[in-house]
Amino acid sequence: MTKSKEDHGIAIGIDLGTTYSCVAVWQEHHCRVEIIHNDQGNNTTSFVAFTDDERLLKIRLLPIQRTMSLDKMLWPFKVVAGTHDKPMIILNYKDEEKHFCAEEISSIVLAKMWEIAEAFLEKRVKNAVIAGLNVMRIINEPTPAAIAYGLNRRTNNCVGERKIFIFDLGGGTFDVSLLTHKGKIFQVKVTTGNGHLGGEEIDNRMVDYFVKEIKRKKKVDISGNPKALRRLKTACERSKRILSCAVATHIETYALSDGIDFCSSTTRARFEEINMDLFKECMETVDKCLTDAEMDKSSVHDVILVGGSSRIPKVQELLPGFFNGKDLVYDNQSSVGIKVYEDERTRASDNNLLGSFSLSGLPPAPHGHPFDVCFAIDENGILSVSAKEKTTGNSNKIVITNERERFIQMENALENGNLSSKLCSEDKEKISSAITKATKLLEGENQNGEIDVFENLFERVIGKFDF
Amino acid sequence: MAKEGPNWDGLLKWSIAHSDGTRPTRNLSEEDRRWFMEAMQSQTIDVVKRMKEITLVMQTPEQVLKDQGVTPADIEDMLDELQEHVESIDMANDLHSIGGLVPLLGYLKSSHANIRAKAADVVTTIVQNNPRSQQLVMEANGFEPLISNFSSDPDVTVRTKALGAISSLIRHNKQGITVFRLANGYAALKDALASENVRFQRKALNLTHYLLHENNSDCNIVNELGFPRLLMHLASSEDSDVREAALRGLLELARNTQDGKDGNEEDSEKMKQLLQERINNISLMSAEDLGVVREERQLVDSLWSTCFNEPSSLREKGLLVLPGEDAPPPDVASKFFEPPLRSSTANPSSKKDSNNEKKEIPLLLGSGPSLADTNNQGSNRENANS
C-alpha cells in the first residue's frame, strides 16, 4: 500500500502485519529505502523534559500508582451492524457517542501512520493536507515480496514466464501465493491461506504445554488466570526466538500465581514436536495452492519466504523438502548460522551434528554472499571450525574436542525423545547403555588397548540409529 | 511499529476488509477525527509514554523524589509496573532507547533492599532470552552491581534476585559466561547452595547445571570446590524443585567425571544409598505426587544407569514411565489470546472450537452477516499489477 504527498512528491510504503507494521520511505540522498520500525528507535532524544513545576511532577507521579492494570486493555469500542448490515464502530468518550464506518477508520489510521513517517522525515504538513492524502496504489501482498527480492529485474533467460511461490508465515496469518512474472507484469494466479495460523498460534502451543506442566508440578491451574497466561506467553515468545539458533532454552517466570515462581526448559526438538501439526498444515496449504493452480511443484522457479515465523528452522527444513530441494530466497539477513556435521550423507541433517555457532552483526546481504570457512585439525585430532566475513572482519569459531561430545549428543537426543516414537523401550535402553559404555571407554586410560572393543561398540550404536 | 497504544494495525486491516468501495463516504471532519484519536488514546495505555515517565522518575535524584513525598514503596510499585511493560521483548529493548536502562541499573545500588531486589527482578525480565538487551546490559556494566549483590548483599532476597538476573543475563551469552567465571562466580554459587533459602538454592542449582552442560571442563572446577557433597545433600531436600535440580547437576558431573580419578568407593556407596533412598520415597508416592516428580524419576534412573551400568529398579516397579504421561496438553491459550477483530475477518479455521470462540466474543455484535460475505470470497484471484 502506497500513499503520496503530491506537493513534495514523497511516497511512503505501509506494510500492515498482524504483529508488526512498517512505514518505509525512499531516501534519495542515501539511495536506499529507510524502514521506520519504531519511533523510539529513531527518536532516542525526544522524550519529555524535566519540569520544575512541583505540582505537575506530583500529578505525573500519581498515575504510577497501580490504578491501571494491563489486564483491562480491552477494546474500547463496540462493533455493530449499521445500515445495510455494514459494520460500524461505536465509541463513547466524554459523554458523547459517535459512529464510524470502516472507510473512515481507514483514513484515520492511515493518517496516523503518515504522522509517524512525517516525524521521521522531520517535515511538517498542514492538517488539511493530511486529511487529503492520496492513495496511489494498493498492492496485493505477494507482489511486494517478489519486487523486494529484485525478481522483476532478473534477466529472463527463458522465453516463457517465470513462476514464483510466496510463502508468508507471519505473526497471525499464513498466506501462500503463486505468481507469474513475464516482462514487467506480475500476475497473482492463486492465493490461499489460513487467517488463524502464525507465530501467535505457535506461542499458544507452548503456553498450553507449560500450563499443563505447571498444573502437574505445582498443582496450580493457571488456565483461568489471564495475567499469568500473558506473562507466560511473552516468555514463550522469547524462548521461541532463541530456539531458532539454539537447541535448548530456559524459561523462568516470577510470581506466576500466588507468588509461585516457575522455571523450566525446553528444547528445539520438543518445540518442533509440539507444533508439528501446525507445520504440516502449512505444507498441506502449500500443496493445495499448487493444486488449485493446476501446477506441478517442479515447475516453480523461485520460492520466497516472508514473515517472521518463516525463520523457524523446521519450516525452513520442510519447505525445501516439499519443493525437492529448491533453494529458498531469503535475503537481507544480518547473521549466518554455521553447522558442523560429521559423516558423508548427502542430506546434511542425516549426519551427526557436532556443533554450531553463528556469525552476527553483518550488513544485510543477499543469499550467496561469500564467507570464509576454515577447518583445522591439530596433532591431537582436535577440529576447529572458523568462519569469517570479509567486509566486516567478523569471525567466530567452534572447537570439536573429541568423540565424547558426539556420544553425549546422542544421549541427549535420546533423552529429548527425538527417537522415542521409533524406539521401543528395550532398544532405547540398549542404546543408552551402549553410549554409556562407549563414553567410559573413550575416557578410560586403556583406550588404545581396547580399540577393537570400542569399534564394535561404536558399530552397535550406529547400527541402532540406522534401522 | 511494535504494538503500542491502540492496535492501529488491527483497526486498519479490519476497516479495509469491510470497506465498501462502491459507496462514497462522508467527509470526515477534523473535529471528528481528533475526537476519535482522543477516544482511542484515552482508553488504552501508551506503554512507551509510561516508560518515558518512569524513566524520568528514575533519572530524578533520590533526595528530590523524597522531597516530593515519593516513598521507597512508590518506587517499588513503579518498578513493578515497568516490569509488566518490559515483558514484551520490544519494550524491553526500547527501554535503552529512551534512556531508562542505565538509571534502572543504578537502582541496583539503592540504599533500600526492596528496591535493589525489585530492580534486579526487572533486569531479569528484560534480558531473559533477549540477546539484544543482554548486550546492552553488559555494555552498561550491569554485570558488576549484579555480581556484587549476588555475592555479598546482606539481604538474601536481594542476593536471590541478583542471581536470577545474572542467570538470565549470561545464558547463551559467551561474554557473560566468561565474565562470570573471571568474577569467581562459582564460589558465589557454592555459597548459595550452602544457604538455607530454597529459592536461592534452586536458582543456583539451575545455573550450575547450565554452566556445566555448556562447558564440560568446568566439572573439574566444581569438583575441586566441593560441589558434589553439596549436591548430594540437596538431592535429599524437602523441596521437589531443589531435589530435581540437584540431581540434574549430579548427572552432569557423573557423565563428565573421569573414573578412578576423582571418584572413590566411599562416594560411590553414598551415591547408591542416596539413589536408593530416592527410589524408596518415590515408591511410596501417590499418583498425583508421582506426576509432580516426573523429572526426578527420570533423573534418578539416568543417574543410576550412568554410575552403576545397570537400570534402576524404578523400571521394573513401573514407576519410570506412567500410562498417559504423553497426552498432549489441552488448548488453553487460544481462548485467551484471540484478538476480537481477527475473528470477523478470518477464513474458516480448521479448528473445531473456532465457532465457539466467535460466539463467545460479545463485542462483535454485527459481525455475523459480514462473516458470511467473507466466506463467499473465492480463494482464486487473477489480478494484474505492474
mmCIF file of N, CA and C in Angstrom, chain A residues 47-50 56-64, chain B residues 49-66 68 70-71 74-76 78-79 99-100 103-104 107:
data_model
loop_
_atom_site.group_PDB
_atom_site.id
_atom_site.type_symbol
_atom_site.label_atom_id
_atom_site.label_comp_id
_atom_site.label_asym_id
_atom_site.label_seq_id
_atom_site.Cartn_x
_atom_site.Cartn_y
_atom_site.Cartn_z
ATOM 1 N N PHE A 47 12.195 12.752 24.407
ATOM 2 C CA PHE A 47 11.229 12.440 25.446
ATOM 3 C C PHE A 47 11.053 13.674 26.312
ATOM 4 N N VAL A 48 10.050 13.669 27.161
ATOM 5 C CA VAL A 48 9.641 14.895 27.834
ATOM 6 C C VAL A 48 10.762 15.455 28.694
ATOM 7 N N ALA A 49 10.826 16.764 28.723
ATOM 8 C CA ALA A 49 11.845 17.429 29.527
ATOM 9 C C ALA A 49 11.436 17.416 30.993
ATOM 10 N N PHE A 50 12.406 17.543 31.839
ATOM 11 C CA PHE A 50 12.138 17.599 33.275
ATOM 12 C C PHE A 50 11.481 18.928 33.613
ATOM 13 N N LEU A 56 2.998 19.688 38.955
ATOM 14 C CA LEU A 56 2.933 18.879 37.740
ATOM 15 C C LEU A 56 3.671 17.555 37.938
ATOM 16 N N LEU A 57 4.845 17.650 38.587
ATOM 17 C CA LEU A 57 5.596 16.420 38.824
ATOM 18 C C LEU A 57 4.794 15.487 39.721
ATOM 19 N N LYS A 58 4.153 16.076 40.722
ATOM 20 C CA LYS A 58 3.353 15.255 41.627
ATOM 21 C C LYS A 58 2.221 14.584 40.866
ATOM 22 N N ILE A 59 1.579 15.380 40.011
ATOM 23 C CA ILE A 59 0.481 14.810 39.236
ATOM 24 C C ILE A 59 0.990 13.694 38.350
ATOM 25 N N ARG A 60 2.159 13.913 37.761
ATOM 26 C CA ARG A 60 2.695 12.891 36.857
ATOM 27 C C ARG A 60 3.011 11.617 37.613
ATOM 28 N N LEU A 61 3.355 11.754 38.888
ATOM 29 C CA LEU A 61 3.698 10.562 39.649
ATOM 30 C C LEU A 61 2.474 9.761 40.046
ATOM 31 N N LEU A 62 1.345 10.445 40.172
ATOM 32 C CA LEU A 62 0.158 9.739 40.652
ATOM 33 C C LEU A 62 -0.209 8.544 39.789
ATOM 34 N N PRO A 63 -0.204 8.683 38.466
ATOM 35 C CA PRO A 63 -0.586 7.513 37.662
ATOM 36 C C PRO A 63 0.367 6.342 37.833
ATOM 37 N N ILE A 64 1.510 6.586 38.453
ATOM 38 C CA ILE A 64 2.415 5.472 38.661
ATOM 39 C C ILE A 64 1.832 4.484 39.655
ATOM 40 N N LYS B 49 4.903 5.860 26.411
ATOM 41 C CA LYS B 49 4.742 7.083 27.189
ATOM 42 C C LYS B 49 4.924 6.790 28.674
ATOM 43 N N ARG B 50 4.339 5.686 29.135
ATOM 44 C CA ARG B 50 4.502 5.317 30.536
ATOM 45 C C ARG B 50 5.965 5.026 30.851
ATOM 46 N N MET B 51 6.639 4.338 29.944
ATOM 47 C CA MET B 51 8.042 4.024 30.196
ATOM 48 C C MET B 51 8.876 5.302 30.235
ATOM 49 N N LYS B 52 8.502 6.269 29.419
ATOM 50 C CA LYS B 52 9.233 7.541 29.455
ATOM 51 C C LYS B 52 9.005 8.261 30.778
ATOM 52 N N GLU B 53 7.775 8.217 31.264
ATOM 53 C CA GLU B 53 7.503 8.851 32.551
ATOM 54 C C GLU B 53 8.292 8.155 33.665
ATOM 55 N N ILE B 54 8.311 6.834 33.611
ATOM 56 C CA ILE B 54 9.059 6.082 34.624
ATOM 57 C C ILE B 54 10.548 6.397 34.518
ATOM 58 N N THR B 55 11.037 6.508 33.292
ATOM 59 C CA THR B 55 12.453 6.851 33.103
ATOM 60 C C THR B 55 12.757 8.207 33.725
ATOM 61 N N LEU B 56 11.840 9.144 33.531
ATOM 62 C CA LEU B 56 12.040 10.476 34.113
ATOM 63 C C LEU B 56 12.164 10.388 35.626
ATOM 64 N N VAL B 57 11.314 9.578 36.232
ATOM 65 C CA VAL B 57 11.377 9.429 37.685
ATOM 66 C C VAL B 57 12.695 8.770 38.090
ATOM 67 N N MET B 58 13.103 7.742 37.361
ATOM 68 C CA MET B 58 14.334 7.043 37.713
ATOM 69 C C MET B 58 15.546 7.952 37.569
ATOM 70 N N GLN B 59 15.453 8.917 36.667
ATOM 71 C CA GLN B 59 16.572 9.836 36.477
ATOM 72 C C GLN B 59 16.582 10.961 37.508
ATOM 73 N N THR B 60 15.509 11.059 38.288
ATOM 74 C CA THR B 60 15.433 12.120 39.287
ATOM 75 C C THR B 60 16.206 11.707 40.530
ATOM 76 N N PRO B 61 17.044 12.596 41.068
ATOM 77 C CA PRO B 61 17.812 12.242 42.271
ATOM 78 C C PRO B 61 16.897 11.833 43.416
ATOM 79 N N GLU B 62 17.428 10.943 44.246
ATOM 80 C CA GLU B 62 16.620 10.347 45.303
ATOM 81 C C GLU B 62 16.098 11.404 46.273
ATOM 82 N N GLN B 63 16.934 12.398 46.564
ATOM 83 C CA GLN B 63 16.520 13.420 47.525
ATOM 84 C C GLN B 63 15.368 14.247 46.975
ATOM 85 N N VAL B 64 15.410 14.526 45.664
ATOM 86 C CA VAL B 64 14.326 15.299 45.057
ATOM 87 C C VAL B 64 13.020 14.520 45.149
ATOM 88 N N LEU B 65 13.109 13.219 44.906
ATOM 89 C CA LEU B 65 11.904 12.394 44.999
ATOM 90 C C LEU B 65 11.363 12.398 46.426
ATOM 91 N N LYS B 66 12.289 12.287 47.377
ATOM 92 C CA LYS B 66 11.857 12.260 48.777
ATOM 93 C C LYS B 66 11.168 13.566 49.152
ATOM 94 N N GLN B 68 9.462 15.335 47.277
ATOM 95 C CA GLN B 68 8.132 15.340 46.668
ATOM 96 C C GLN B 68 7.188 14.364 47.354
ATOM 97 N N VAL B 70 7.698 11.084 47.576
ATOM 98 C CA VAL B 70 7.732 9.744 46.986
ATOM 99 C C VAL B 70 8.458 8.802 47.939
ATOM 100 N N THR B 71 7.801 7.699 48.282
ATOM 101 C CA THR B 71 8.373 6.758 49.235
ATOM 102 C C THR B 71 9.053 5.608 48.493
ATOM 103 N N ASP B 74 6.640 3.545 46.776
ATOM 104 C CA ASP B 74 6.187 4.076 45.486
ATOM 105 C C ASP B 74 7.144 3.662 44.372
ATOM 106 N N ILE B 75 8.438 3.766 44.650
ATOM 107 C CA ILE B 75 9.429 3.372 43.649
ATOM 108 C C ILE B 75 9.276 1.894 43.312
ATOM 109 N N GLU B 76 9.051 1.104 44.343
ATOM 110 C CA GLU B 76 8.887 -0.332 44.124
ATOM 111 C C GLU B 76 7.680 -0.609 43.236
ATOM 112 N N MET B 78 6.398 1.425 41.100
ATOM 113 C CA MET B 78 6.729 1.909 39.766
ATOM 114 C C MET B 78 7.548 0.868 39.009
ATOM 115 N N LEU B 79 8.514 0.268 39.689
ATOM 116 C CA LEU B 79 9.329 -0.768 39.042
ATOM 117 C C LEU B 79 8.485 -1.985 38.702
ATOM 118 N N GLY B 99 16.471 5.817 27.261
ATOM 119 C CA GLY B 99 17.352 6.241 28.333
ATOM 120 C C GLY B 99 17.035 5.684 29.695
ATOM 121 N N GLY B 100 16.215 4.620 29.745
ATOM 122 C CA GLY B 100 15.795 4.110 31.037
ATOM 123 C C GLY B 100 16.631 2.983 31.592
ATOM 124 N N PRO B 103 19.616 4.246 34.389
ATOM 125 C CA PRO B 103 19.127 4.540 35.749
ATOM 126 C C PRO B 103 18.519 3.326 36.439
ATOM 127 N N LEU B 104 17.939 2.403 35.662
ATOM 128 C CA LEU B 104 17.430 1.178 36.283
ATOM 129 C C LEU B 104 18.574 0.395 36.916
ATOM 130 N N TYR B 107 19.575 1.605 40.210
ATOM 131 C CA TYR B 107 18.769 1.197 41.363
ATOM 132 C C TYR B 107 19.301 -0.078 42.018
#
